[in-house]
Structure formats: structure tokens, C-alpha cells
Coordinates of C-alpha atoms in Angstrom, one line a residue:
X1 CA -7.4 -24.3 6.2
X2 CA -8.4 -27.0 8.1
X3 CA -5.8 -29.5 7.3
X4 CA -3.3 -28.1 9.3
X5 CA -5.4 -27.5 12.5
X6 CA -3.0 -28.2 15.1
X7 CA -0.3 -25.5 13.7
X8 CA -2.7 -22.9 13.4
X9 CA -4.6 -23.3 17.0
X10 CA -0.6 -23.3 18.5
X11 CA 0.1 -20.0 16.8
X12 CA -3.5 -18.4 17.9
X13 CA -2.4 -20.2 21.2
X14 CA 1.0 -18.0 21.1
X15 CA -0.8 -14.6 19.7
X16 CA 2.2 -14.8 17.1
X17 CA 2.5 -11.4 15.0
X18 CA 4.0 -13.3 12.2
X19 CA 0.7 -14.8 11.6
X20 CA -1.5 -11.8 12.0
X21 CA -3.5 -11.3 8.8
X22 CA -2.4 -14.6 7.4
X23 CA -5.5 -16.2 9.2
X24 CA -8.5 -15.1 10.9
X25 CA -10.2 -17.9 13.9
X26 CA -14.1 -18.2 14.3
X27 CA -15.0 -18.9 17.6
X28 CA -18.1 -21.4 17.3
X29 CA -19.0 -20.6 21.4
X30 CA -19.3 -17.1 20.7
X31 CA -20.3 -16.3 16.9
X32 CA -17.3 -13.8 16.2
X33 CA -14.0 -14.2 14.6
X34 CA -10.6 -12.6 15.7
X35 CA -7.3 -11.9 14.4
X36 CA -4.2 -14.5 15.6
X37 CA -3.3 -11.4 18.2
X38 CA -6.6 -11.3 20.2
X39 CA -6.2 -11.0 23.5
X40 CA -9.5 -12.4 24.9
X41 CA -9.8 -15.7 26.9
X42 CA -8.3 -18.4 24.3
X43 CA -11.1 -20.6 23.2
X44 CA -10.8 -24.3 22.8
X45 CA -9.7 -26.5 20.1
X46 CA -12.5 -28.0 19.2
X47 CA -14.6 -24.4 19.3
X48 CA -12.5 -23.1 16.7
X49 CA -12.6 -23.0 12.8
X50 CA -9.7 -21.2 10.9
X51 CA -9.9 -18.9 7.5
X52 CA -8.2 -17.5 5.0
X53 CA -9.6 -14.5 4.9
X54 CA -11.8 -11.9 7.2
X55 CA -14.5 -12.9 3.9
X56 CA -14.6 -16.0 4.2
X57 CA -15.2 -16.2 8.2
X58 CA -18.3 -13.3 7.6
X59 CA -19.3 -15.7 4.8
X60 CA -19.6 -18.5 7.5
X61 CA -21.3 -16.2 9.7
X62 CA -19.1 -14.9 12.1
X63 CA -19.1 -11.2 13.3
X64 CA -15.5 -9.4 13.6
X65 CA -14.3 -9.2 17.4
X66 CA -14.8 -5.5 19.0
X67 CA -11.5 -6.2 20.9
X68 CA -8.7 -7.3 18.0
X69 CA -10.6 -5.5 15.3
X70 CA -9.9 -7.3 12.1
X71 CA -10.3 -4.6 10.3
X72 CA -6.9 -3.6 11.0
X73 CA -5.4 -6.7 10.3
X74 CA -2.2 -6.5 7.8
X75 CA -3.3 -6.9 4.3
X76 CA -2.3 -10.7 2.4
X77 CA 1.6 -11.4 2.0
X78 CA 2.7 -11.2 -1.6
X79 CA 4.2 -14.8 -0.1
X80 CA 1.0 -16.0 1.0
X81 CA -0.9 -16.0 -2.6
X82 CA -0.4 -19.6 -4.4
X83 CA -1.9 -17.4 -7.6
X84 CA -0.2 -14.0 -8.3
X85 CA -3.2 -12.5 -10.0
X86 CA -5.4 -13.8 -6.9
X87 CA -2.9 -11.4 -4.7
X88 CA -3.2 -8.4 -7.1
X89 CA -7.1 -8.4 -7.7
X90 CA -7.4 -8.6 -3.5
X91 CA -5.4 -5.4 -3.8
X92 CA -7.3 -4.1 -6.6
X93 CA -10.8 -4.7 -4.9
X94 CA -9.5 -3.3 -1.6
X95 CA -8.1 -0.2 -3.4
X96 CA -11.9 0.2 -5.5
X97 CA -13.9 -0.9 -2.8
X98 CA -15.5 2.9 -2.9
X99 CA -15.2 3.6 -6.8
X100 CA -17.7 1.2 -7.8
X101 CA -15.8 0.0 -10.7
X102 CA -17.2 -3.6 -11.8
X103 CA -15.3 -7.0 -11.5
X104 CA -15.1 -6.8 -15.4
X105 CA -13.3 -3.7 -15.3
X106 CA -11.1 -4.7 -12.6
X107 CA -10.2 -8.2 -14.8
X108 CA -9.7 -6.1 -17.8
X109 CA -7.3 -4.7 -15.8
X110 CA -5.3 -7.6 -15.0
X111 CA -5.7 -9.3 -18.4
X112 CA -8.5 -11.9 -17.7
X113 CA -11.7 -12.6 -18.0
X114 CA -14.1 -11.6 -15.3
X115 CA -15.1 -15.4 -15.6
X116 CA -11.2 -16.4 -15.0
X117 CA -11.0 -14.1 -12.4
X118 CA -13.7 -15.3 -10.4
X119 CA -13.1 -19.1 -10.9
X120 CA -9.8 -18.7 -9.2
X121 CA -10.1 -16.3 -6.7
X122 CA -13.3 -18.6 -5.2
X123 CA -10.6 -21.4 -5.5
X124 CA -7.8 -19.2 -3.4
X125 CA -10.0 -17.8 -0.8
X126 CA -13.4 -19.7 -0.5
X127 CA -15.1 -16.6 -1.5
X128 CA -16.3 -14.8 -4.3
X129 CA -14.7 -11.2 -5.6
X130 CA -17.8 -10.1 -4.7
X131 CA -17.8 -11.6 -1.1
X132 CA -14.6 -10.0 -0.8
X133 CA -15.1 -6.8 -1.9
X134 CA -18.2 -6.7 0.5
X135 CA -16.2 -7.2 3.6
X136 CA -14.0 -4.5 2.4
X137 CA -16.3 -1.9 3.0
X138 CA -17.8 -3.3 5.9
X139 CA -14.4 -3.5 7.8
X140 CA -13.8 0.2 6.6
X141 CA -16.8 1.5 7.7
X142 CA -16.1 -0.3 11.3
X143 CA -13.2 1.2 11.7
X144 CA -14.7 4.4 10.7
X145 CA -17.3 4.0 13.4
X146 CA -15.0 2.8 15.8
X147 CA -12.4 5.8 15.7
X148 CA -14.2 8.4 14.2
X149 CA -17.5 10.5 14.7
X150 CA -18.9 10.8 11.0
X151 CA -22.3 10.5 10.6
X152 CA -23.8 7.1 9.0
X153 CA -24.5 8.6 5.7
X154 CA -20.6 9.6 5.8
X155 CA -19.3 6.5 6.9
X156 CA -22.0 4.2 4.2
X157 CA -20.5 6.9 1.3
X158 CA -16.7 6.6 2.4
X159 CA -17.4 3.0 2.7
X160 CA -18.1 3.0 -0.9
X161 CA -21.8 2.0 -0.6
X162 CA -24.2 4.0 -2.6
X163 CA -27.1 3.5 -0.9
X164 CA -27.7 4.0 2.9
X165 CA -30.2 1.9 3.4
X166 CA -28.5 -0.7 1.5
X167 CA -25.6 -0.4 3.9
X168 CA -27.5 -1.1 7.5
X169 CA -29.1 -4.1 6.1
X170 CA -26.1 -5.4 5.3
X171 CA -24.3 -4.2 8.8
X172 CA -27.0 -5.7 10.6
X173 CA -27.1 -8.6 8.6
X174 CA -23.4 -9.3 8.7
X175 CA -22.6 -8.1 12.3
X176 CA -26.2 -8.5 14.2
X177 CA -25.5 -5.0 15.2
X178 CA -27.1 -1.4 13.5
X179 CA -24.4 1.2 13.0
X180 CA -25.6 3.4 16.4
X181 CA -25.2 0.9 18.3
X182 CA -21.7 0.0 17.5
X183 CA -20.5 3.5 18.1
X184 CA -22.3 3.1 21.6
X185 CA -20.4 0.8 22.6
X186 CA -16.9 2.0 21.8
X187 CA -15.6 5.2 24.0
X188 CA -16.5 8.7 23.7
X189 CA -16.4 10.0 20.2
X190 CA -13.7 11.3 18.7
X191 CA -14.4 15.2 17.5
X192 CA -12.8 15.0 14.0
X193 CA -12.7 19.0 13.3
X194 CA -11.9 18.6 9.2
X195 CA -10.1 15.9 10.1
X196 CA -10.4 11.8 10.5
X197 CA -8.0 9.6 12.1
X198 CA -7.6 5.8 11.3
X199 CA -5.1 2.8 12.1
X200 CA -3.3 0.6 9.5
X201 CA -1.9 -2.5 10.9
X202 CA 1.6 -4.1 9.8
X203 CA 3.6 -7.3 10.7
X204 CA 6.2 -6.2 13.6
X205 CA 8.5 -5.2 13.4
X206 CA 9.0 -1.9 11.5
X207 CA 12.1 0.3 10.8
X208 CA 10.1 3.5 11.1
X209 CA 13.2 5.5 11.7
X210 CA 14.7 3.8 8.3
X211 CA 11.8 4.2 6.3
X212 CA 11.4 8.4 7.8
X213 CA 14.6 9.2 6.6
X214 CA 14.6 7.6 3.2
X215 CA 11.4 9.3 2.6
X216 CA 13.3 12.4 4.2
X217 CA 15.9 12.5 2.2
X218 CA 13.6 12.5 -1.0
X219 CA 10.9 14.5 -0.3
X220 CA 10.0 17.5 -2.4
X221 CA 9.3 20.8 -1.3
X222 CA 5.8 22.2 -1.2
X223 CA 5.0 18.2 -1.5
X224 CA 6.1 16.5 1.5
X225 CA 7.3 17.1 4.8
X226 CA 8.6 14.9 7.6
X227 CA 8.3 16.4 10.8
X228 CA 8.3 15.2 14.5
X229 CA 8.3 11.4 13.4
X230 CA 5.7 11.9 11.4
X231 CA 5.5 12.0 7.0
X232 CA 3.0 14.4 5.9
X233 CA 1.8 15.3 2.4
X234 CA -0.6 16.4 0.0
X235 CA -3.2 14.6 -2.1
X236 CA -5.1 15.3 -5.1
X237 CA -7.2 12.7 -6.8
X238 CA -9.9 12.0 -8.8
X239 CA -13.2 9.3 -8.5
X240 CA -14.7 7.4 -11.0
X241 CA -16.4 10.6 -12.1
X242 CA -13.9 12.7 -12.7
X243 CA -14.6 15.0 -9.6
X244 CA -11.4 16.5 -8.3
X245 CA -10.6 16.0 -4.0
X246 CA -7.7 17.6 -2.7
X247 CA -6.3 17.5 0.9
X248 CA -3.6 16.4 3.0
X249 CA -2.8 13.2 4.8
X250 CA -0.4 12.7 8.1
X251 CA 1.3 9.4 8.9
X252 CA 2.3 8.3 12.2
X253 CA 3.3 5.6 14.2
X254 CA 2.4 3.9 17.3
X255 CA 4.4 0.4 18.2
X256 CA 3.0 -0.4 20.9
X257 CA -0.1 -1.3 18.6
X258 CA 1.6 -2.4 15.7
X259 CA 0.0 0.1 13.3
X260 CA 0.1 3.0 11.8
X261 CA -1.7 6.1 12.5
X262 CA -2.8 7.9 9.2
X263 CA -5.0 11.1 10.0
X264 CA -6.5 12.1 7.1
X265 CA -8.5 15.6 5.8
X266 CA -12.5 15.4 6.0
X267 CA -12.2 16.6 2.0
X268 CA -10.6 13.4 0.7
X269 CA -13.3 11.0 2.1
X270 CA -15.2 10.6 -1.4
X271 CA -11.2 8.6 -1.9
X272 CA -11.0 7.4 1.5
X273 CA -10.1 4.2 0.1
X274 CA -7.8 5.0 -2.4
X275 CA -6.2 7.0 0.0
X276 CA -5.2 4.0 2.2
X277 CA -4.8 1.6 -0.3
X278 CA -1.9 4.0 -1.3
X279 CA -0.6 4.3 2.2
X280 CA -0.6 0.8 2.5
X281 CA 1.8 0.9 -1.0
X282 CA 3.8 3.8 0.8
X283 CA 4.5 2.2 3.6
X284 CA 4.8 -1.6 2.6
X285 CA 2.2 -2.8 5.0
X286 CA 1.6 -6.1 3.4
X287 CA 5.4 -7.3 4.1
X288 CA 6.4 -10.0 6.1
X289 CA 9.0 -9.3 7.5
X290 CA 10.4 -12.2 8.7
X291 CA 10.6 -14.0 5.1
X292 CA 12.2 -11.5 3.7
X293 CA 14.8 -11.3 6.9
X294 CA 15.1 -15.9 6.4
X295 CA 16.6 -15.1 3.1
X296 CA 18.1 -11.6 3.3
X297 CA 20.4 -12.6 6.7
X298 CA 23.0 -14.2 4.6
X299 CA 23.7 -10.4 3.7
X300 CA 25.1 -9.9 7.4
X301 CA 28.2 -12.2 6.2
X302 CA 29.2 -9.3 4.0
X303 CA 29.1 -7.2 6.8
X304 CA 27.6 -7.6 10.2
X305 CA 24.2 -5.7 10.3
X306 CA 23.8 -5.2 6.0
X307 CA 20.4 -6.5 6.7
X308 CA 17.7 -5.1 9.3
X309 CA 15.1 -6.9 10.6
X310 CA 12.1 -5.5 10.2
X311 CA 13.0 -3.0 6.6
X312 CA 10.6 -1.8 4.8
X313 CA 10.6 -1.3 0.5
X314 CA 9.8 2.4 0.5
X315 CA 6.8 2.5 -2.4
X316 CA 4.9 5.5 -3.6
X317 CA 2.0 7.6 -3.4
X318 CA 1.5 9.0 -6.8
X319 CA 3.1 6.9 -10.0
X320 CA 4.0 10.1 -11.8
X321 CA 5.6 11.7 -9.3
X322 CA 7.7 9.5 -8.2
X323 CA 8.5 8.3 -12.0
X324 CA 9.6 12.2 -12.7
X325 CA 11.8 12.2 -9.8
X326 CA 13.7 9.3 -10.7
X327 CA 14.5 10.8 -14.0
X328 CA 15.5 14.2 -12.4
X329 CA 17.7 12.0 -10.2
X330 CA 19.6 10.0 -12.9
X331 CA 23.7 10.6 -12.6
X332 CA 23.2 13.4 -10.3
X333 CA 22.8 13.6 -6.4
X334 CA 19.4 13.1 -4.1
X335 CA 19.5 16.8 -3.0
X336 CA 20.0 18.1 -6.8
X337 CA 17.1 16.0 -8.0
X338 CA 14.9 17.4 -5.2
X339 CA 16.0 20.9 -5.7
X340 CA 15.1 20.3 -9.6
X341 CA 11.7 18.3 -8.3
X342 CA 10.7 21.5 -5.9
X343 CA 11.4 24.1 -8.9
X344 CA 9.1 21.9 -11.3
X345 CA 6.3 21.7 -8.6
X346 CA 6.8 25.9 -7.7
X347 CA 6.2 26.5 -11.5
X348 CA 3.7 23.6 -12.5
X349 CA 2.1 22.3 -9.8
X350 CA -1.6 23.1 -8.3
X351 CA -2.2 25.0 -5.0
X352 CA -3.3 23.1 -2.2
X353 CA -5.2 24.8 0.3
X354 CA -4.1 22.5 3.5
X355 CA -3.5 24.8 7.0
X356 CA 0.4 23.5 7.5
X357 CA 3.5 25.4 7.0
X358 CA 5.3 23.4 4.1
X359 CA 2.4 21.9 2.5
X360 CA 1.3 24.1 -0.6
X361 CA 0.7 22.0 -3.8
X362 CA 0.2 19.0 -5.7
X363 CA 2.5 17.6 -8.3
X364 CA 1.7 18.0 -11.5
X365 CA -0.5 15.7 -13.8
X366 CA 0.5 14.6 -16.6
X367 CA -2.3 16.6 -18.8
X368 CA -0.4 19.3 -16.8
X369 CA 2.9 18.4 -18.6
X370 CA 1.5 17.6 -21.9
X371 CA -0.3 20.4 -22.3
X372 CA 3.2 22.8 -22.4
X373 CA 3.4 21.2 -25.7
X374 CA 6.5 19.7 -27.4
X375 CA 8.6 22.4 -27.1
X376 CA 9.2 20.8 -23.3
X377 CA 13.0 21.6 -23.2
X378 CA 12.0 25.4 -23.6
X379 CA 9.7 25.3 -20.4
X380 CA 11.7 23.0 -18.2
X381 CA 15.2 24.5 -19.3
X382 CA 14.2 27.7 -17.5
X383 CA 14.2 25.4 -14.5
X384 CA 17.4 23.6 -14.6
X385 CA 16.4 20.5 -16.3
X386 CA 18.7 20.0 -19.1
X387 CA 16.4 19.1 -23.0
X388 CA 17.4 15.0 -22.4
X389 CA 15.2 15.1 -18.9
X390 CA 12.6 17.5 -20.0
X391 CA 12.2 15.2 -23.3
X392 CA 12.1 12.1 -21.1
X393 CA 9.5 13.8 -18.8
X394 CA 7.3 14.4 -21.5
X395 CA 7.2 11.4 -23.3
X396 CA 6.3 9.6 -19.7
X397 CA 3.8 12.2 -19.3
X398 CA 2.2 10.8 -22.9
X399 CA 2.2 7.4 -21.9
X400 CA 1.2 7.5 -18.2
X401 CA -1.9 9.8 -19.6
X402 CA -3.4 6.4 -21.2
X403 CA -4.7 5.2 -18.1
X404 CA -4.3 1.5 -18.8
X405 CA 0.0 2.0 -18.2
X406 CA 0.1 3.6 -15.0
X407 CA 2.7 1.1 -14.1
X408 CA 0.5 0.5 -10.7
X409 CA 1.0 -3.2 -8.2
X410 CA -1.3 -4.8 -10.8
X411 CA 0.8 -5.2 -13.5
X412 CA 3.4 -7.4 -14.7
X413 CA 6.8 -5.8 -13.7
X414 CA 8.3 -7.7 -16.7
X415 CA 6.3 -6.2 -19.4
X416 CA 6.0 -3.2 -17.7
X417 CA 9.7 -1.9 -17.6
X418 CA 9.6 -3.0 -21.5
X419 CA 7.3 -0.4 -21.7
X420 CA 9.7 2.0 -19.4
X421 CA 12.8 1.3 -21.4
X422 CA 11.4 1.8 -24.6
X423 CA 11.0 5.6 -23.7
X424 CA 14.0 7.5 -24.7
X425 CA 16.2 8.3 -21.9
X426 CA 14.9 6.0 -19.5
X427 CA 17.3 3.0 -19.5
X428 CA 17.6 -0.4 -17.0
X429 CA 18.5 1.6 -13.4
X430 CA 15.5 4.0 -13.8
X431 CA 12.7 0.9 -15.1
X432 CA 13.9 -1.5 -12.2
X433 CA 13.9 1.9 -9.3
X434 CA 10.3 2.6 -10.8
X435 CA 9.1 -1.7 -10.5
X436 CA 10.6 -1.4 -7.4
X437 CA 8.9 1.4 -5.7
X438 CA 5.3 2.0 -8.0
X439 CA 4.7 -1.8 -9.1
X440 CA 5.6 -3.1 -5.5
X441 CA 8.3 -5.6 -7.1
X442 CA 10.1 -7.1 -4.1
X443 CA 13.3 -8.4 -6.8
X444 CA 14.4 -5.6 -8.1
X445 CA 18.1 -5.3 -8.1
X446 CA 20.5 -2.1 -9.3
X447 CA 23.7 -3.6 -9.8
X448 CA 25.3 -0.1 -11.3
X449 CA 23.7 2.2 -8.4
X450 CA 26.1 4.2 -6.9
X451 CA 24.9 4.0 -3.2
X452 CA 25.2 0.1 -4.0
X453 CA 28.4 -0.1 -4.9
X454 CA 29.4 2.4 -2.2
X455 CA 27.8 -0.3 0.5
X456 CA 30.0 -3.1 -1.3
X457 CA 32.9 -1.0 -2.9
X458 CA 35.0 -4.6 -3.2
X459 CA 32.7 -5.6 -5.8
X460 CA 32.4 -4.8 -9.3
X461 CA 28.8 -4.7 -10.7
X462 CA 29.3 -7.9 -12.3
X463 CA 30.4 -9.9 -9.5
X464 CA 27.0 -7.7 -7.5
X465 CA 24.8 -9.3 -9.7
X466 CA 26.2 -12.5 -8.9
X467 CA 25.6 -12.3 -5.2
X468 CA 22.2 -10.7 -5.4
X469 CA 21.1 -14.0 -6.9
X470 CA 21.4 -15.3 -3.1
X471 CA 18.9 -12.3 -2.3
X472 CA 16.0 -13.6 -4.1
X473 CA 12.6 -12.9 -4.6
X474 CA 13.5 -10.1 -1.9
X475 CA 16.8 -7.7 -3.9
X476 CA 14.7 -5.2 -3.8
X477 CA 14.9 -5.6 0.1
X478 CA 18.1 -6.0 -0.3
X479 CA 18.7 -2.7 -2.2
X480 CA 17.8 -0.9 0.5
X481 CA 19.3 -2.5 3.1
X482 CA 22.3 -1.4 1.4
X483 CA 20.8 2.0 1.0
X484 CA 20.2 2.2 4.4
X485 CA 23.9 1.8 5.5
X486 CA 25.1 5.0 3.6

């Protein structure tokens, strides 16, 4: 990154949010590296060296800054990748950094060769997947030490490294530091009683209140709850094993510190990071805002404030889920799909032992649904759900069981909503709603929505899809912007 020197010293210089996460500044004079944001005595010119990635300055030799924590830096832009596949496998090894699946695995995944895959992700971000997936779990398991009070054989396991003394060779190695003596220097620990709490950083600013109530408005009962500005929910997942975790998760939000606070119960930490990883999805912390807002403003000629500043693409927590609720909701209100939603979770769903009023049980797995058999209509009738939706729910059941279409970030939304559409019952609105919110796809545009065409009701879904061509890469931003003014 050295090429454009000047630029990137005046925006460490300026402490510019945009920037945070975009690059990361080794400090020659000192041996560490900080985030864009760090508020320590600036450095000089000539003392600093800039990187792509938090990687590629450890790989230099630099230790991450106790102050600005670059662990809780915002992940890489969708706009900042050069290579889409590069974007998705830095997603896919942050998401797996505790699973231990393989960089072949994680290829296969994406449709390459683990070869392909590591040719150009070396030529992206001067580091190897490897490199990468390495300072993954040593940034997690700094932030675990730094705001939590779990033992070292808690944090090396969360981490996702499987042996312990593997992990404080590489701490010290990395960070000159063992694990203790990290911990010494922060504050007093934090107690975590069953419970851990953690920070996610994001690119200011945020429309929490906008985000809240669309997740609100569309939460299902037993599920989800959003209470005192905060969203709160259950989780049930799985590791590479098979072993079952279930818990609860609670998601905050503290401006001051541009992050997010996501408290988290002691019985998910086997998934710690899938958990975040899927927070991160939830919440849309990898947006820039400020691209999106360069294109999307034009929107505000509509009608002054269309577009927000700072609007967030509401994604999901769990694929199925959300897929099964956007069937429930097709030509029917929000509150009559949630109702429907809550029965199916009542009469399908497993307990969840969690401790708060509201939170009760998971949704149900596919295996769940598949295994009522294909008399579905006769089970889900009893519920409300008329034999079309039950018999759409089941065929997405069948094909979200084979593990390699679970319509995650990583695939191509394209193909993907092929494989939606050609599902009986499941037509253009519901595959470009799903791209939108489970694959992440920042252009997805709903010309026939109804909400849409209430927010622009001198348009005809013709002349909609016209304009949204204006919107792009960012309709999906766009959609709910619109959303947002109902």
C-alpha cells in the first residue's frame, strides 16, 4: 500500500472513521501497529509503514496496539476487494477460524482449487490464507483476554486453537507478550457469571434505531426479542463434530465507541466464532457507509430524506429461518407472517433453556421439518399455513439439508436464486428478499414489493426498475431505505 503514502498518513493524520479497517499503520519507532482511529501521539511519516490487513502487519512483525485494539476493527468492505472470491474466503476463514475446517474445504466451498485460492489471496493481501486465518484467532483471543476473565485454556479453545501450548507460543511469538500478562495489564477482570461480553466494531455512522425496529417488526415469538435498545435471541448450532451448543446472545450498542456490544452465553463458546461471524452478517458490520450514501443520495431528489446516512442491510442469523419466514410472509402482512412463524416454532421448535422472559426455543431444522414426512400440508395446515406454503417449506427444508446450498455470503447470488426459483412456490420477490438478507447481496431490488411501491406510489413497477438502475451496486440499500420510510 505503499504507493499512495501521502493519502494514507493524512487520513491516519485525521483519525478518519471512513478508513478504519480499510488499513492498519506499523509504527517502526515502537514495534506495534494501530488502527486509522488510534488516539496515541501521531508518529512520523517516515516511522510509518501501511497494510492491508491486521495479517500482513503481524506478518511484518508488528504487535496490535493495547490502546485502538485492532481486533475490533470493522471487517473488509465488499468495496474494498479487487477479487470477489478474495472478500468471501476472508469471511469464510474469519467465520471457521475455530472449526478447524481445512483451506481445501473452505475452496471447495467457493468453487476453486485450494491452489487458486491461495495464489490470489497472497496476491490481494500479502499474506497467505493461512497467515490470515492465524491472526484471526489471535485477535479473538485478545479480545477475549482483554474484556473477559476466561481462563487460558478457554480463551486458546474459543480461539479455535487445539492445542494450548501451541497457542502461547504463538502469542508470545506474535505479540512478545504471554497470555497473563496481557490480562495484567488491562483493568480489573470482568466477572462473566455464564456469560461473556465482547465488542464488534462498525464504520460510523449507524441507524441503530432503523435497524431495531425492522428487526422489531419481524421477530418471532419464543425466538427474538427486542427490548430496551437492545436485540436478543436464541442460538443453537452445531461444530465440525456434530456436537449440539445452545444459548442465547444479546446485542447492544454503544456510539460513543463505534461498536457494538454482543454479550454472549458461556455455553456457545465451542461456536464463539460462528457466533460473531453471524452477528457481523446481522448487523451489516462490514458496510461502508459512506459509499453506499455517494450513490444512494440521488434518492433524496425523490423525496427529501428517502436515503439515511448511515442504513444498514438487515441480514440474518440462521438461513432457514429467515428463508421460512419469507415464504410465510408472501402476499400477506408482517404481523400475519409472524403470528404463523411463532405457531410453527410453539409446535416444532426445540426448548431453549436461556433465564429471560421471551426467549424459549430455537427454530426448527430442517431434519426437523423433513422428518414430518410429505404429508407437510397435514402438519402445518393445523397451524394456519395454507398446503402451497407448507409444500414450499418442505421442499426448502430438502434442499437447504444438503449442506453445500445453504445459500450463505459465499455463494454466487446469481446461481443461487436459480436454485431458489426453481422450488415451487418460491418465485423472483422471495429469491432476491433471501440474496438480499442470507447471501449479503447489496443489489437486490423488489420492484413489485408492496412497501416499495407504497414509498413511490407515482411509479409503476416498470418505471421502479428503471430508476433503481441509478441505485447500483447498493438497491438493496436502497430497498430499505424505502422500507424504512413506511
Amino acid at each position: 500500500m505503499q504507493e499512495n503514502i501521502k493519502g494514507l498518513y493524512a487520513a491516519f493524520k485525521a483519525k478518519d472513521a471512513r478508513f478504519d479497517g480499510r488499513f492498519f499503520v506499523g509504527i517502526s519507532s515502537t514495534g506495534i501497529y494501530c488502527r486509522p482511529v488510534c488516539k496515541a501521539r501521531q508518529p512520523k511519516a517516515e516511522n510509518c509503514t501501511f497494510f492491508r490487513t491486521a495479517a500482513a502487519a503481524e506478518q511484518a512483525g508488528y504487535r496490535p496496539c493495547l490502546l485502538c485494539r485492532p481486533e475490533l476493527a470493522p471487517g473488509t468492505s465488499v468495496t474494498d476487494a479487487t477479487a470477489d472470491l478474495v472478500y468471501r474466503a476472508a469471511r469464510m476463514l474469519e467465520r471457521n477460524c475455530g472449526s478447524g475446517q481445512s483451506l481445501r474445504e473452505i475452496a471447495e466451498r467457493l468453487g476453486c482449487t485450494d491452489r487458486h485460492l491461495r495464489r490470489v489471496f497472497t496476491a490481494e493481501y500479502h499474506v497467505s490464507p493461512v497467515q490470515y486465518l492465524q491472526t484471526c484467532r489471535l485477535l479473538l483471543a485478545k479480545n477475549l483476554f482483554t474484556d473477559t476473565d476466561l481462563s487460558v485454556l478457554e480463551v486458546a479453545m474459543a480461539a479455535g486453537f487445539g492445542s494450548l501450548r501451541r497457542f502461547n507460543d504463538l502469542f508470545k511469538k506474535h505479540y512478545q507478550l504471554v497470555p497473563t500478562a496481557l490480562r495484567k495489564r488491562q483493568a480489573e477482570a470482568k466477572s462473566h457469571n455464564g456469560e461473556i461480553t465482547l465488542a464488534l466494531g462498525y464504520r460510523p455512522p449507524y441507524a441503530w434505531d432503523k435497524i431495531l425496529k425492522f428487526l422489531a417488526g419481524r421477530a418471532i415469538t419464543g425466538i427474538e426479542v427486542v427490548n430496551n435498545d437492545e436485540y436478543l435471541r436464541t442460538v443453537k448450532l452445531q461444530n465440525a463434530e456434530g456436537q449440539q451448543f445452545c444459548g442465547w446472545v444479546r446485542v447492544g450498542h454503544r456510539p460513543a465507541e463505534n461498536t457494538l456490544s454482543v454479550t454472549v452465553s458461556e455455553s456457545l463458546l465451542p461456536v464463539l466464532p460462528e457466533v460473531l461471524a453471524r452477528i457481523k452478517n446481522l448487523f451489516d458490520l462490514y458496510c461502508e457507509p459512506k459509499a453506499v450514501y455517494e450513490t444512494l443520495q440521488v434518492m433524496n431528489t425523490l423525496q427529501p430524506g428517502l436515503c439515511v446516512l448511515g442504513t444498514r442491510l438487515p441480514g440474518c442469523f440462521n438461513v432457514f429461518e429467515m428463508s421460512v419466514r419469507a415464504v410465510l410472509g408472501q402476499q400477506i402482512t408482517v404481523k400475519a407472517a409472524s403470528t404463523l412463524a411463532a405457531r410453527l416454532v410453539a409446535a416444532y421448535g426445540t426448548q431453549v433453556q436461556t433465564g429471560i422472559e421471551g426467549l424459549t426455543h430455537s427454530f426448527p431444522a430442517p431434519a426437523a421439518i423433513l422428518a414430518l414426512g410429505e404429508n407437510i400440508s397435514g402438519h402445518l395446515g393445523k397451524l394456519g399455513i395454507i398446503s402451497a406454503r407448507a409444500n414450499t417449506i418442505y421442499q426448502l427444508a430438502r434442499v437447504l439439508a444438503d449442506e453445500k446450498n445453504d445459500f450463505g455470503f459465499w455463494g454466487n447470488p446469481e446461481e443461487e436464486m436459480q436454485k431458489l426459483q426453481a422450488i415451487r412456490g418460491i418465485g423472483s420477490w422471495t429469491a432476491q428478499y433471501i440474496a438480499m438478507r442470507a447471501m449479503s447481496w447489496p443489489d437486490a431490488f423488489l420492484p413489485t414489493d408492496a412497501g416499495i411501491k407504497k414509498a413511490l406510489p407515482d411509479h409503476t413497477p416498470k418505471e421502479l426498475q428503471v430508476l433503481s438502475e441509478a441505485w447500483r451496486p447498493w438497491r438493496s440499500y436502497a430497498t430499505v431505505n424505502l422500507w424504512n420510510t413506511l
